[in-house]
PDB file of C-alpha atoms and ligand atoms in Angstrom:
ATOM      1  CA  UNK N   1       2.264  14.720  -9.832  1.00 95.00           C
ATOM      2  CA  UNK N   2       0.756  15.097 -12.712  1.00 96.00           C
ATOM      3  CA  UNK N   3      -2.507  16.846 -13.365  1.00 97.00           C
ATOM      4  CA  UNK N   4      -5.146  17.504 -16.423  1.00 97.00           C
ATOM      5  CA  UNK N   5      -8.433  19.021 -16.263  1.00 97.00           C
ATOM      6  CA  UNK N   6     -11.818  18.793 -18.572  1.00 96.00           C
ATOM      7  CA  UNK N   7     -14.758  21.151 -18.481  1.00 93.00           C
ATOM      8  CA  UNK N   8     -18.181  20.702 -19.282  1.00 91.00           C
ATOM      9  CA  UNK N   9     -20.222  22.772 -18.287  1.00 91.00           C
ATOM     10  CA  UNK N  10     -20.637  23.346 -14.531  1.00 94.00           C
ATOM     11  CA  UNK N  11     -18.841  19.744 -14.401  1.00 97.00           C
ATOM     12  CA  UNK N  12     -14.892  19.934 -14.082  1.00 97.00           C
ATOM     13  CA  UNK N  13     -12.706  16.506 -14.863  1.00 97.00           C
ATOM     14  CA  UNK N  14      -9.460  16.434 -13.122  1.00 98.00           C
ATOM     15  CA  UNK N  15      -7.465  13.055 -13.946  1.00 98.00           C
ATOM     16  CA  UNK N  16      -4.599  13.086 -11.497  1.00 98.00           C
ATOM     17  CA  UNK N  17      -1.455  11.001 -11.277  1.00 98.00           C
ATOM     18  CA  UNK N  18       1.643  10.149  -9.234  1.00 98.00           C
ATOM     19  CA  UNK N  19       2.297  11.027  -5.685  1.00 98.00           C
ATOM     20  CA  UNK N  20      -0.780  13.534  -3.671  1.00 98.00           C
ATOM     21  CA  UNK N  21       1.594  14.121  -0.260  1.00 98.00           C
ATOM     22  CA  UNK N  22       2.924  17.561   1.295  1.00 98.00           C
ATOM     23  CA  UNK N  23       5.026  17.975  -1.366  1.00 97.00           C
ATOM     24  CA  UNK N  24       2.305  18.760  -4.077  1.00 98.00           C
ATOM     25  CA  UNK N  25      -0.414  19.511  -1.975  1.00 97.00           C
ATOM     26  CA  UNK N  26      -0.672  23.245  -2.775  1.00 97.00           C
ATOM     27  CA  UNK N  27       0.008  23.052  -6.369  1.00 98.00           C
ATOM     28  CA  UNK N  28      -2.663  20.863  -6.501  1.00 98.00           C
ATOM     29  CA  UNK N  29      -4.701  23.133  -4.501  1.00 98.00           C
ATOM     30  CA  UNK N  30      -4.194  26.006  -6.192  1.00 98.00           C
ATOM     31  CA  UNK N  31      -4.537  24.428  -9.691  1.00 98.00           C
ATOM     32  CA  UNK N  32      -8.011  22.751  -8.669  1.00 98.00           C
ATOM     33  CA  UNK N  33      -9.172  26.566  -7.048  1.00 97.00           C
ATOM     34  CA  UNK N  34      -8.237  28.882 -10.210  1.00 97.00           C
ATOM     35  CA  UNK N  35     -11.008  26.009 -12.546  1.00 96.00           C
ATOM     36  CA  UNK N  36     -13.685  25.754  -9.659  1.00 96.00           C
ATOM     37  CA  UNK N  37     -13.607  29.730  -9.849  1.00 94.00           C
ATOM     38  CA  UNK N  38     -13.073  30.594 -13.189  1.00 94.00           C
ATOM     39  CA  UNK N  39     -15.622  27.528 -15.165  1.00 93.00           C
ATOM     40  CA  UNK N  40     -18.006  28.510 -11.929  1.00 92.00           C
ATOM     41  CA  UNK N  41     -17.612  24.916 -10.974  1.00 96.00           C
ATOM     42  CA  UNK N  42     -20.322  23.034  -8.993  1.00 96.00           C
ATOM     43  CA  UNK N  43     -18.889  19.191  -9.706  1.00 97.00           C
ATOM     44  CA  UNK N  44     -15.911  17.802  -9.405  1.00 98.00           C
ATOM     45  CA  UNK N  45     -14.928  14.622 -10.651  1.00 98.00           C
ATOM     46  CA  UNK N  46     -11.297  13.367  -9.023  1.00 98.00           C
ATOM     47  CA  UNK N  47     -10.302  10.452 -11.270  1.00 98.00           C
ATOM     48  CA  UNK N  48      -7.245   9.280  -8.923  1.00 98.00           C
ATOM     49  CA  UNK N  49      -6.363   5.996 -11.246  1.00 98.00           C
ATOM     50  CA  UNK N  50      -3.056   6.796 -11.710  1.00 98.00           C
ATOM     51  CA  UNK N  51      -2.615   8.152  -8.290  1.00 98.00           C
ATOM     52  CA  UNK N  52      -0.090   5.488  -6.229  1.00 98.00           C
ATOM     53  CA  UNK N  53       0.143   7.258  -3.013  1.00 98.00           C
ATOM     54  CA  UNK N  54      -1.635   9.786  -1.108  1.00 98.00           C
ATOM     55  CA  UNK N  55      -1.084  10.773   3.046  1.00 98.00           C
ATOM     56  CA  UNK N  56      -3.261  13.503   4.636  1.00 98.00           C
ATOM     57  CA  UNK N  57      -1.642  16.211   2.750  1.00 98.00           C
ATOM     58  CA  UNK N  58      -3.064  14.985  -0.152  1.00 98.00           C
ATOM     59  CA  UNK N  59      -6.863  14.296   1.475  1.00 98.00           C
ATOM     60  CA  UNK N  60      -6.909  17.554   3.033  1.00 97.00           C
ATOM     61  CA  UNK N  61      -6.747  18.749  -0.845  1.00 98.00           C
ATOM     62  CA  UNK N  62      -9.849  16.579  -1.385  1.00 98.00           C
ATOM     63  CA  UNK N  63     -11.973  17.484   1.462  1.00 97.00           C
ATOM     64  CA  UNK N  64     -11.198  21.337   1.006  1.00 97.00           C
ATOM     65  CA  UNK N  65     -12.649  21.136  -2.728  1.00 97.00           C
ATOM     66  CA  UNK N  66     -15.753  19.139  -0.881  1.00 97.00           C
ATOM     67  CA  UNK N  67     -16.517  21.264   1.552  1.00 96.00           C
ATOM     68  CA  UNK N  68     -16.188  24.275  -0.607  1.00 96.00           C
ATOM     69  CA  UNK N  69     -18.364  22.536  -3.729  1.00 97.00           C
ATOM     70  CA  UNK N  70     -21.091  21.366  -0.985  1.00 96.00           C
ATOM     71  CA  UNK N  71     -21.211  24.724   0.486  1.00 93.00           C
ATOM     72  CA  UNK N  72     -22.594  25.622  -3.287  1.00 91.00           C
ATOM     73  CA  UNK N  73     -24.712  22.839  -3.706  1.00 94.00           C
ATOM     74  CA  UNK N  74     -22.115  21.171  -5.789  1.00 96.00           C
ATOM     75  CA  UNK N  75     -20.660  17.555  -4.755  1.00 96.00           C
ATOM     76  CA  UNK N  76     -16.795  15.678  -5.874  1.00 97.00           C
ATOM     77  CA  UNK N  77     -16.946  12.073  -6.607  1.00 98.00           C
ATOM     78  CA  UNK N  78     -14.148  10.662  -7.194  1.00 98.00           C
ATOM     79  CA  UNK N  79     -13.282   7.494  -9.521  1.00 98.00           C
ATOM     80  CA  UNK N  80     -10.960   4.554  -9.974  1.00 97.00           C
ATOM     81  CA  UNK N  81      -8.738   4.830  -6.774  1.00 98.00           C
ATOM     82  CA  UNK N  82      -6.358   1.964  -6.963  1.00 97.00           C
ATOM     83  CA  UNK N  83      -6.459  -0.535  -3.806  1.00 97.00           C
ATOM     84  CA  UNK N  84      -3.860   1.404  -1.497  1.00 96.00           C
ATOM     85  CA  UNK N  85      -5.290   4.267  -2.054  1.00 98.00           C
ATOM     86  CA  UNK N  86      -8.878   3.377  -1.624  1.00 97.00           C
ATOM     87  CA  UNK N  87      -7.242   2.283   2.146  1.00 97.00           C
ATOM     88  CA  UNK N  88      -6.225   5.771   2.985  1.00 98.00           C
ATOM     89  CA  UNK N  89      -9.638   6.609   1.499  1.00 98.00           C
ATOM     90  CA  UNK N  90     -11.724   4.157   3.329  1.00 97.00           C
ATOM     91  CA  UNK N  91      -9.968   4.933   6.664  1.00 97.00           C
ATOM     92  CA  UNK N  92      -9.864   8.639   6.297  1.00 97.00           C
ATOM     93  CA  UNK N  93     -13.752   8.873   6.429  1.00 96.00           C
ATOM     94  CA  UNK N  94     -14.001  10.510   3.495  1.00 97.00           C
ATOM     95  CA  UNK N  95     -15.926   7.747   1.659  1.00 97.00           C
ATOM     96  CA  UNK N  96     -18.505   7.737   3.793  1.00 97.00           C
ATOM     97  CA  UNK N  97     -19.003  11.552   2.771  1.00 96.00           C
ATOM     98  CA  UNK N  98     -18.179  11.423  -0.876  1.00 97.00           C
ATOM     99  CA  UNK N  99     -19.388   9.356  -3.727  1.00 96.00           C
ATOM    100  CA  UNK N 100     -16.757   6.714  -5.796  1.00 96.00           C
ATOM    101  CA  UNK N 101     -16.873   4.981  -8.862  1.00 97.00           C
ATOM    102  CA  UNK N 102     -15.234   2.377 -10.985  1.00 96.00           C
ATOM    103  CA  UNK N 103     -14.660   4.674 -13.977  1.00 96.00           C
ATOM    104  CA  UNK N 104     -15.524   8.339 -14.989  1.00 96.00           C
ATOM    105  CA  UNK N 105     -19.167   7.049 -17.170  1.00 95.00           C
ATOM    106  CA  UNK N 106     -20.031   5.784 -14.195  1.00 96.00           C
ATOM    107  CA  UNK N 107     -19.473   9.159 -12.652  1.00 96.00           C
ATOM    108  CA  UNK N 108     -20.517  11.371 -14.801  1.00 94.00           C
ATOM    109  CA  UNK N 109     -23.849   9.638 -15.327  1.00 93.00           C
ATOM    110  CA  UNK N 110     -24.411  10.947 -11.697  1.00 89.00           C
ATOM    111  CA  UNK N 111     -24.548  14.205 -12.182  1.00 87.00           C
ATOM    112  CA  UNK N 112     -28.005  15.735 -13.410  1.00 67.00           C
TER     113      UNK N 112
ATOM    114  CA  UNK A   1      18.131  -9.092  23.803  1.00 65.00           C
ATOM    115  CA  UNK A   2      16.893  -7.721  20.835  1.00 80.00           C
ATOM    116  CA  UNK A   3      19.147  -7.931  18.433  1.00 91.00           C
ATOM    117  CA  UNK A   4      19.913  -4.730  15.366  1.00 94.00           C
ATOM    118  CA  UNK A   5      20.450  -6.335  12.430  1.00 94.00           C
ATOM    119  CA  UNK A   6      20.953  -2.924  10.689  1.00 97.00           C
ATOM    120  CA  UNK A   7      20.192   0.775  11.362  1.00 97.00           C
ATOM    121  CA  UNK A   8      20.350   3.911   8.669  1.00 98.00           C
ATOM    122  CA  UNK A   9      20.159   7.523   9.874  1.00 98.00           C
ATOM    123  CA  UNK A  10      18.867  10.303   7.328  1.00 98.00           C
ATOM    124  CA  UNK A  11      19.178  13.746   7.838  1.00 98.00           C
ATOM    125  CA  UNK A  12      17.651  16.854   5.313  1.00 98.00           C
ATOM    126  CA  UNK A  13      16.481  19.818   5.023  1.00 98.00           C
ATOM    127  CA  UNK A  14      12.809  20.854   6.180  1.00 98.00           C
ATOM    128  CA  UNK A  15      11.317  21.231   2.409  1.00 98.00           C
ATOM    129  CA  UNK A  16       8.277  19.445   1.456  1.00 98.00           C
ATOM    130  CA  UNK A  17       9.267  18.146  -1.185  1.00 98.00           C
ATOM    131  CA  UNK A  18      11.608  15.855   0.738  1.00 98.00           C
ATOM    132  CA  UNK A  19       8.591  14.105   2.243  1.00 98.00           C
ATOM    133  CA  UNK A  20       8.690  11.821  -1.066  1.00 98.00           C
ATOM    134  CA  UNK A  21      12.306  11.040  -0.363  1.00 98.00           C
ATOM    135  CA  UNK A  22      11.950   9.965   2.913  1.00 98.00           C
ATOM    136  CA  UNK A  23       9.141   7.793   2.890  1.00 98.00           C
ATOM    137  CA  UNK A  24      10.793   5.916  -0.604  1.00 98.00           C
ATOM    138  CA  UNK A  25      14.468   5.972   1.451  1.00 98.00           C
ATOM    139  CA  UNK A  26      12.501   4.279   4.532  1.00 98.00           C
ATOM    140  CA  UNK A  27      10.707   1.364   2.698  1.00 98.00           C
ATOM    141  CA  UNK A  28      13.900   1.204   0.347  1.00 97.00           C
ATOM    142  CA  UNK A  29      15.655   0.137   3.563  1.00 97.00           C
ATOM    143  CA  UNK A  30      12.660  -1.862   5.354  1.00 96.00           C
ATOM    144  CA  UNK A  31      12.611  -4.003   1.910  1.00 94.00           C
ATOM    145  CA  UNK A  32      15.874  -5.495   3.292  1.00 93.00           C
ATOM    146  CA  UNK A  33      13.099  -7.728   5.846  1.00 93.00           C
ATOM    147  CA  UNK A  34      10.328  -9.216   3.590  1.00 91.00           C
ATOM    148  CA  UNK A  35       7.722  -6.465   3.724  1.00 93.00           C
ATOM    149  CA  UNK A  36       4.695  -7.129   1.712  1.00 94.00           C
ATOM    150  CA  UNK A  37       3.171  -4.652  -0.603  1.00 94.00           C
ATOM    151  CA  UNK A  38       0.715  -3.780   1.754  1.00 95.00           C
ATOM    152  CA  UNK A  39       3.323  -3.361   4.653  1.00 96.00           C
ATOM    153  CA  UNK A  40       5.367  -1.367   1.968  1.00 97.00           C
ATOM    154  CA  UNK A  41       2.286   1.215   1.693  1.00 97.00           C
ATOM    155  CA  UNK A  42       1.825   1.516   5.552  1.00 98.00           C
ATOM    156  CA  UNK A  43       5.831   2.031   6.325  1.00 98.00           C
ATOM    157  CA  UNK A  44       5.503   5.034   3.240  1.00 98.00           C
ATOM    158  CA  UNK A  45       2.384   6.401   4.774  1.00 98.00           C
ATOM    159  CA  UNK A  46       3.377   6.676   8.452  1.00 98.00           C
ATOM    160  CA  UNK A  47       6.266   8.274   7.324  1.00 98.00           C
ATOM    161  CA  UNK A  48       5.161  10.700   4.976  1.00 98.00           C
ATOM    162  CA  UNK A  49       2.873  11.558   8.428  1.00 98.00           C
ATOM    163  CA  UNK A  50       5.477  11.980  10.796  1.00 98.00           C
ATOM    164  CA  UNK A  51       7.991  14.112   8.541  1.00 98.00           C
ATOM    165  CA  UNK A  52       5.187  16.375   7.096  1.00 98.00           C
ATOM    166  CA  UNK A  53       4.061  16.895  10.490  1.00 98.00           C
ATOM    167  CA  UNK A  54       7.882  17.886  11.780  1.00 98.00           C
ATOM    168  CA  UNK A  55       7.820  19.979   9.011  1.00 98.00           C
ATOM    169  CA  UNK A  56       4.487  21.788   8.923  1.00 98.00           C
ATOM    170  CA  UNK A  57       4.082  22.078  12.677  1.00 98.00           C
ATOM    171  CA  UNK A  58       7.419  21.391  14.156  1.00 98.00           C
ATOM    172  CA  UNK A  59       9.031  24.019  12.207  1.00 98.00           C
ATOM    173  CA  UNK A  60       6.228  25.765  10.890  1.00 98.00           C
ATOM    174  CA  UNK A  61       6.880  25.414   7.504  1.00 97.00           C
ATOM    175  CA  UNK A  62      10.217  27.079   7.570  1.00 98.00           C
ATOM    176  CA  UNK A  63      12.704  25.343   4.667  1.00 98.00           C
ATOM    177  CA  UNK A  64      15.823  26.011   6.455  1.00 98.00           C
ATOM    178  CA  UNK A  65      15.736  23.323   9.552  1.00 98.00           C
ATOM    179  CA  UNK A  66      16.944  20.226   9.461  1.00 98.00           C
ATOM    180  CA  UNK A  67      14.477  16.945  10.054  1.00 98.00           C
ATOM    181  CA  UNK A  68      16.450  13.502  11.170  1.00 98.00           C
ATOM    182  CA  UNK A  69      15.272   9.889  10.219  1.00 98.00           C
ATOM    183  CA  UNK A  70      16.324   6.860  12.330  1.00 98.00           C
ATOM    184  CA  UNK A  71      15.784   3.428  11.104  1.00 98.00           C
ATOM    185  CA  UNK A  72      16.593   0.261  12.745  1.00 98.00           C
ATOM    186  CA  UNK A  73      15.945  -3.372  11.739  1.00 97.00           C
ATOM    187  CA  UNK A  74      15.291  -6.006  13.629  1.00 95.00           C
ATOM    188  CA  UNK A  75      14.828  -9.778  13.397  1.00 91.00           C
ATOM    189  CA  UNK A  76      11.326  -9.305  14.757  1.00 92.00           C
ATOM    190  CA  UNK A  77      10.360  -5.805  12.302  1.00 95.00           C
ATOM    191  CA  UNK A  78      11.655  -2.282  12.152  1.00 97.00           C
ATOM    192  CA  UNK A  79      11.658   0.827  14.195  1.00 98.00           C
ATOM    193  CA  UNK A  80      11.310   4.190  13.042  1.00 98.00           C
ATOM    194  CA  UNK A  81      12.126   7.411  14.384  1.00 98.00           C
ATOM    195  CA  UNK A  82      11.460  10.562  13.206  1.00 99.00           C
ATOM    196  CA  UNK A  83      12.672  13.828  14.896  1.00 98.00           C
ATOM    197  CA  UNK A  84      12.758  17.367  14.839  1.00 98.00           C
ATOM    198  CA  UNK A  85      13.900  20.260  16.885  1.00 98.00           C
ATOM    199  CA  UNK A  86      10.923  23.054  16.526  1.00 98.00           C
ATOM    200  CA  UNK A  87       7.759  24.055  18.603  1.00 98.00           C
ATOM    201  CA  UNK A  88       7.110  20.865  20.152  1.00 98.00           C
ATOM    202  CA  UNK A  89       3.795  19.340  21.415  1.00 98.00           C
ATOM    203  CA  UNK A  90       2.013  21.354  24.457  1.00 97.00           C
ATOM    204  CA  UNK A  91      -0.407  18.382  25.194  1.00 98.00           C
ATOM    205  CA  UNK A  92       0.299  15.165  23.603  1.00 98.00           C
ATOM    206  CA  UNK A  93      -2.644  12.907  24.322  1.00 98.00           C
ATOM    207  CA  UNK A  94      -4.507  16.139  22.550  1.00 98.00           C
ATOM    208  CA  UNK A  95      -2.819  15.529  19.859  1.00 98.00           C
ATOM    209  CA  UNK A  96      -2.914  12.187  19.413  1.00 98.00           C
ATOM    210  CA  UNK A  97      -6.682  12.611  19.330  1.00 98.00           C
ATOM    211  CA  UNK A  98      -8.025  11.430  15.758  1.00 97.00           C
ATOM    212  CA  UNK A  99      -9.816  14.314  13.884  1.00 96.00           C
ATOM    213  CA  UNK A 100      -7.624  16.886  15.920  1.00 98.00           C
ATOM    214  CA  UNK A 101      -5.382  19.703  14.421  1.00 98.00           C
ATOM    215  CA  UNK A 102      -4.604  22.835  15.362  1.00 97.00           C
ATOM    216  CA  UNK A 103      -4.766  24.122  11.454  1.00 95.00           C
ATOM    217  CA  UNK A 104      -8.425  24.205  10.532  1.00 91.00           C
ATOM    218  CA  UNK A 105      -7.560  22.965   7.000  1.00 89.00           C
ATOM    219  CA  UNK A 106      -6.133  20.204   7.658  1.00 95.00           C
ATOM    220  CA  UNK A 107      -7.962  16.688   8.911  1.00 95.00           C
ATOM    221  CA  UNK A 108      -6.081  15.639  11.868  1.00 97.00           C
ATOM    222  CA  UNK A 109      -5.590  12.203  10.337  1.00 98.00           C
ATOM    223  CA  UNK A 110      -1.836  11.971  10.776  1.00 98.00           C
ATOM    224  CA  UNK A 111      -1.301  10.120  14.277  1.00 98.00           C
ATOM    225  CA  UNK A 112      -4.572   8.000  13.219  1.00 98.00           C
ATOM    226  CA  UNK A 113      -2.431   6.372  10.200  1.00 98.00           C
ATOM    227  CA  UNK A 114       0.584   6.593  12.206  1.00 98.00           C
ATOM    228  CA  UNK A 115      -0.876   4.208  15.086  1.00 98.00           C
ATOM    229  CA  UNK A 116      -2.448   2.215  12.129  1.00 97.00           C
ATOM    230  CA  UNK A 117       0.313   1.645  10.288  1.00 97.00           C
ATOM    231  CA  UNK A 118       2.543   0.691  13.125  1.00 97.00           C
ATOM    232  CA  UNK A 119       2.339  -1.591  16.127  1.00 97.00           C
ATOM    233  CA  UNK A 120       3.757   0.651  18.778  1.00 98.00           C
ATOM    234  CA  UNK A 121       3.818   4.711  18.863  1.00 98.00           C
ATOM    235  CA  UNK A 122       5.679   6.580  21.062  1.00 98.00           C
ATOM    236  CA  UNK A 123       5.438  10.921  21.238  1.00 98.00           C
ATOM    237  CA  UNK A 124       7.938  12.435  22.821  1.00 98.00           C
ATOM    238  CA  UNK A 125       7.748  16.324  22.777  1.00 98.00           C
ATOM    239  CA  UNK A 126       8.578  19.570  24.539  1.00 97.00           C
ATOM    240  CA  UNK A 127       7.379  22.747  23.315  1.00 98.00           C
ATOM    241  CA  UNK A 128      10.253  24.880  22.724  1.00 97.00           C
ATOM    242  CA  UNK A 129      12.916  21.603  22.150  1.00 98.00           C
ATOM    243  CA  UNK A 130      10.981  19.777  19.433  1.00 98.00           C
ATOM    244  CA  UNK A 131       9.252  16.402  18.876  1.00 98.00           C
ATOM    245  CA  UNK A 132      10.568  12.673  18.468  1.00 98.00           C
ATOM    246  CA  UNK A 133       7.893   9.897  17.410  1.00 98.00           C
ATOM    247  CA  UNK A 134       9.033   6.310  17.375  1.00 98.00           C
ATOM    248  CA  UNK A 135       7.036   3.985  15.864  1.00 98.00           C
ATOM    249  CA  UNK A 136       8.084   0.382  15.530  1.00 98.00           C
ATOM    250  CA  UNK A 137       6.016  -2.062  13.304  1.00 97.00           C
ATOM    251  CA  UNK A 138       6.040  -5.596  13.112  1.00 95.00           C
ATOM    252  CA  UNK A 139       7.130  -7.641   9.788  1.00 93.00           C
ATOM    253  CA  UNK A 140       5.793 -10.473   7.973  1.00 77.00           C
ATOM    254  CA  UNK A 141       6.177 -14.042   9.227  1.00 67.00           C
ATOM    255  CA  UNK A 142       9.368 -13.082  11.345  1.00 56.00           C
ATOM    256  CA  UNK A 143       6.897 -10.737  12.858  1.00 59.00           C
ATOM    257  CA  UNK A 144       4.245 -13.011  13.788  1.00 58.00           C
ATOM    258  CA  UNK A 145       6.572 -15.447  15.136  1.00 63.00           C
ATOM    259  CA  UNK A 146       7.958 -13.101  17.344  1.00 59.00           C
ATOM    260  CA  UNK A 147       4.842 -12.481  18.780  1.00 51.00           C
ATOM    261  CA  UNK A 148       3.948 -15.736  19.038  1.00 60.00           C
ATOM    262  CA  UNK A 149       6.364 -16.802  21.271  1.00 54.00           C
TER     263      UNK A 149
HETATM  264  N1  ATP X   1       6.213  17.392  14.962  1.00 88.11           N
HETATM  265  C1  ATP X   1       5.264  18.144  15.506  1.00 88.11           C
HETATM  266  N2  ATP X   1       5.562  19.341  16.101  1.00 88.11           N
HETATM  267  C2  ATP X   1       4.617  20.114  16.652  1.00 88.11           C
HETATM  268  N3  ATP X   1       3.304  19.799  16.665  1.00 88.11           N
HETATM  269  C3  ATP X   1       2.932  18.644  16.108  1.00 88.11           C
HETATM  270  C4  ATP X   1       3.882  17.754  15.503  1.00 88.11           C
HETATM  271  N4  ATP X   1       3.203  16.668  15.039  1.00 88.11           N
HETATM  272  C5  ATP X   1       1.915  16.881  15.340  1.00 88.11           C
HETATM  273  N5  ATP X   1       1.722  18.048  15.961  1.00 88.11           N
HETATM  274  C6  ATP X   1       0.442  18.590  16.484  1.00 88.11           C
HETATM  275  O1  ATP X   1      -0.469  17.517  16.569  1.00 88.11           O
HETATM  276  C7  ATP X   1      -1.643  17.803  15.793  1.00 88.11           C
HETATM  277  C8  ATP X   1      -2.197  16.508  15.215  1.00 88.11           C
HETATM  278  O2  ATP X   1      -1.299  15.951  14.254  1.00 88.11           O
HETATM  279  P1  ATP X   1      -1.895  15.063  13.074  1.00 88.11           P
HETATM  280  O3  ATP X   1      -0.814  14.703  12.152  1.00 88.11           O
HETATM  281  O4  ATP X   1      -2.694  13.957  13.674  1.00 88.11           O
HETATM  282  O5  ATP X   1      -2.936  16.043  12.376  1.00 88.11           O
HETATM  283  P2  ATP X   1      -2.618  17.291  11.420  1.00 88.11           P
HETATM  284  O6  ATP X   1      -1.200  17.273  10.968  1.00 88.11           O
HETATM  285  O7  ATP X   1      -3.090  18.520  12.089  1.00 88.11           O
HETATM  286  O8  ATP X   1      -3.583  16.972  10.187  1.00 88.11           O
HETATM  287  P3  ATP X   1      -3.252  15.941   8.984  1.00 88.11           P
HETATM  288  O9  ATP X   1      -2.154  15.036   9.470  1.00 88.11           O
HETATM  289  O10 ATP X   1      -4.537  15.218   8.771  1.00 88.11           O
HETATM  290  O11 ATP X   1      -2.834  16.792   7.836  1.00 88.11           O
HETATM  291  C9  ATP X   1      -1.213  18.838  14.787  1.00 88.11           C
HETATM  292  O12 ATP X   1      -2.304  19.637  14.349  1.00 88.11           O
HETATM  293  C10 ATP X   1      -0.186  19.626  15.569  1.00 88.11           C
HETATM  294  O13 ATP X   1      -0.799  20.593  16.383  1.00 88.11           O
HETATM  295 MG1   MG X   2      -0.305  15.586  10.230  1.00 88.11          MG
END
């Protein structure tokens, strides 16, 4: 997996690549927790372009960041999920909760 | 008869890590039928389901148990089987039930891509003994032939 995160403001960029199963899931976690607490996070952008696989481990990463930026008012949108992944996306429910873009402008022009 | 044109067993140790290895092992092996892409994705996926779930809730994420893949080919697609030997399944249809999971962080999305991604599921589980799920999947044109006639 491969991970690297942006700040602006209360905005936090996290471009991720490679594999999102068990395997990574709490490094992932744990990297994406230490920013949203320490920057005093409210969105999250996900850009998953590079991702190439992702099973439930990997969405339960994604909907735990959700639920714990909505609880603050905050949102995650995430951008550019290739076509297998927007699948697992699509069936998984979670775009009917969260926003997704074509590319992180698009995104970030979102957030007010 | 149904005839096996080829079979593969895997067997490794309960880390999580070897999620990744089975899944790429599994379609590494299906590609010997001509899986699409997309049927590529859905072998990997179901996989990845079935041996995170032996290894997060069969064996409670203990690294020292062992977790055994079973792959057979046939003419008309493949069948997977995925087993462990830890806590087992109380109530199966329960289970099975999309959305549920007994670990409140998690989405209970695993059987839902497993019956997706496959054309016949099968649970087998006692708690106590451990949990076998067979899933076999239809492929390509060989496939739908097969099910045509
Ligand atoms: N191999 C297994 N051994 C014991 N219990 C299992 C096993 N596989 C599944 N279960 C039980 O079935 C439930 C549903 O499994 P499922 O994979 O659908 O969801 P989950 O693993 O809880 O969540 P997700 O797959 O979305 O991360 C699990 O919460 C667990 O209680
Ligand atoms: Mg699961």
């Amino acid at each position: 997996m491969h991970l690297d995160m942006e700040y602006q403001q209360d905005t936090l960029l996290a471009r991720l690549g490679g594999e999102l199963d068990l395997g990574v899931a709490d490094q992932l976690r744990k990297a994406l927790d230490n920013q949203l607490t320490e920057k005093k996070i409210k969105y999250l952008i996900l850009n998953l372009s590079r991702v190439t696989f992702i099973d439930s481990s990997g969405l339960g990463v994604i909907l735990g960041r959700y639920k714990r930026l909505v609880h603050s008012g905050g949102k995650v949108i995430l951008v550019g999920a290739q076509p297998q992944v927007k699948r697992i996306l699509e069936l998984s429910g979670l775009l009917q909760i969260m926003e997704d873009y074509p590319d992180e402008n698009q995104a970030l022009s979102k957030i007010v | 008869m149904v005839k096996i044109l080829n079979r593969c067993t895997l067997e490794f140790t309960s880390i999580p890590e070897n999620v990744a290895f089975a899944r790429v092992a599994v379609a590494a092996f299906a590609s010997q039928l001509d899986c699409t892409l997309p049927e590529l994705e859905e072998i990997k996926v179901a996989v990845s389901e079935a041996v995170g779930n032996a290894i997060i809730h069969g064996y409670r994420n203990r690294q020292d148990k062992t977790v055994r893949v079973n792959v057979t080919i046939y003419k008309e697609g493949l069948e997977i089987r995925v087993e462990d030997s830890g806590a087992g399944i109380a109530d199966i249809d329960l289970a099975m039930q999309p959305a549920y999971s007994t670990d409140p962080e998690r989405m209970g999305l695993g059987f839902v891509f497993m019956q997706s991604f496959s054309d016949r599921l099968q649970v087998d589980s006692s708690p106590g003994k451990g949990t076998t799920v067979t899933m076999f999947k239809q492929i390509g044109q060989r496939g739908a032939k097969a099910r045509a006639n």
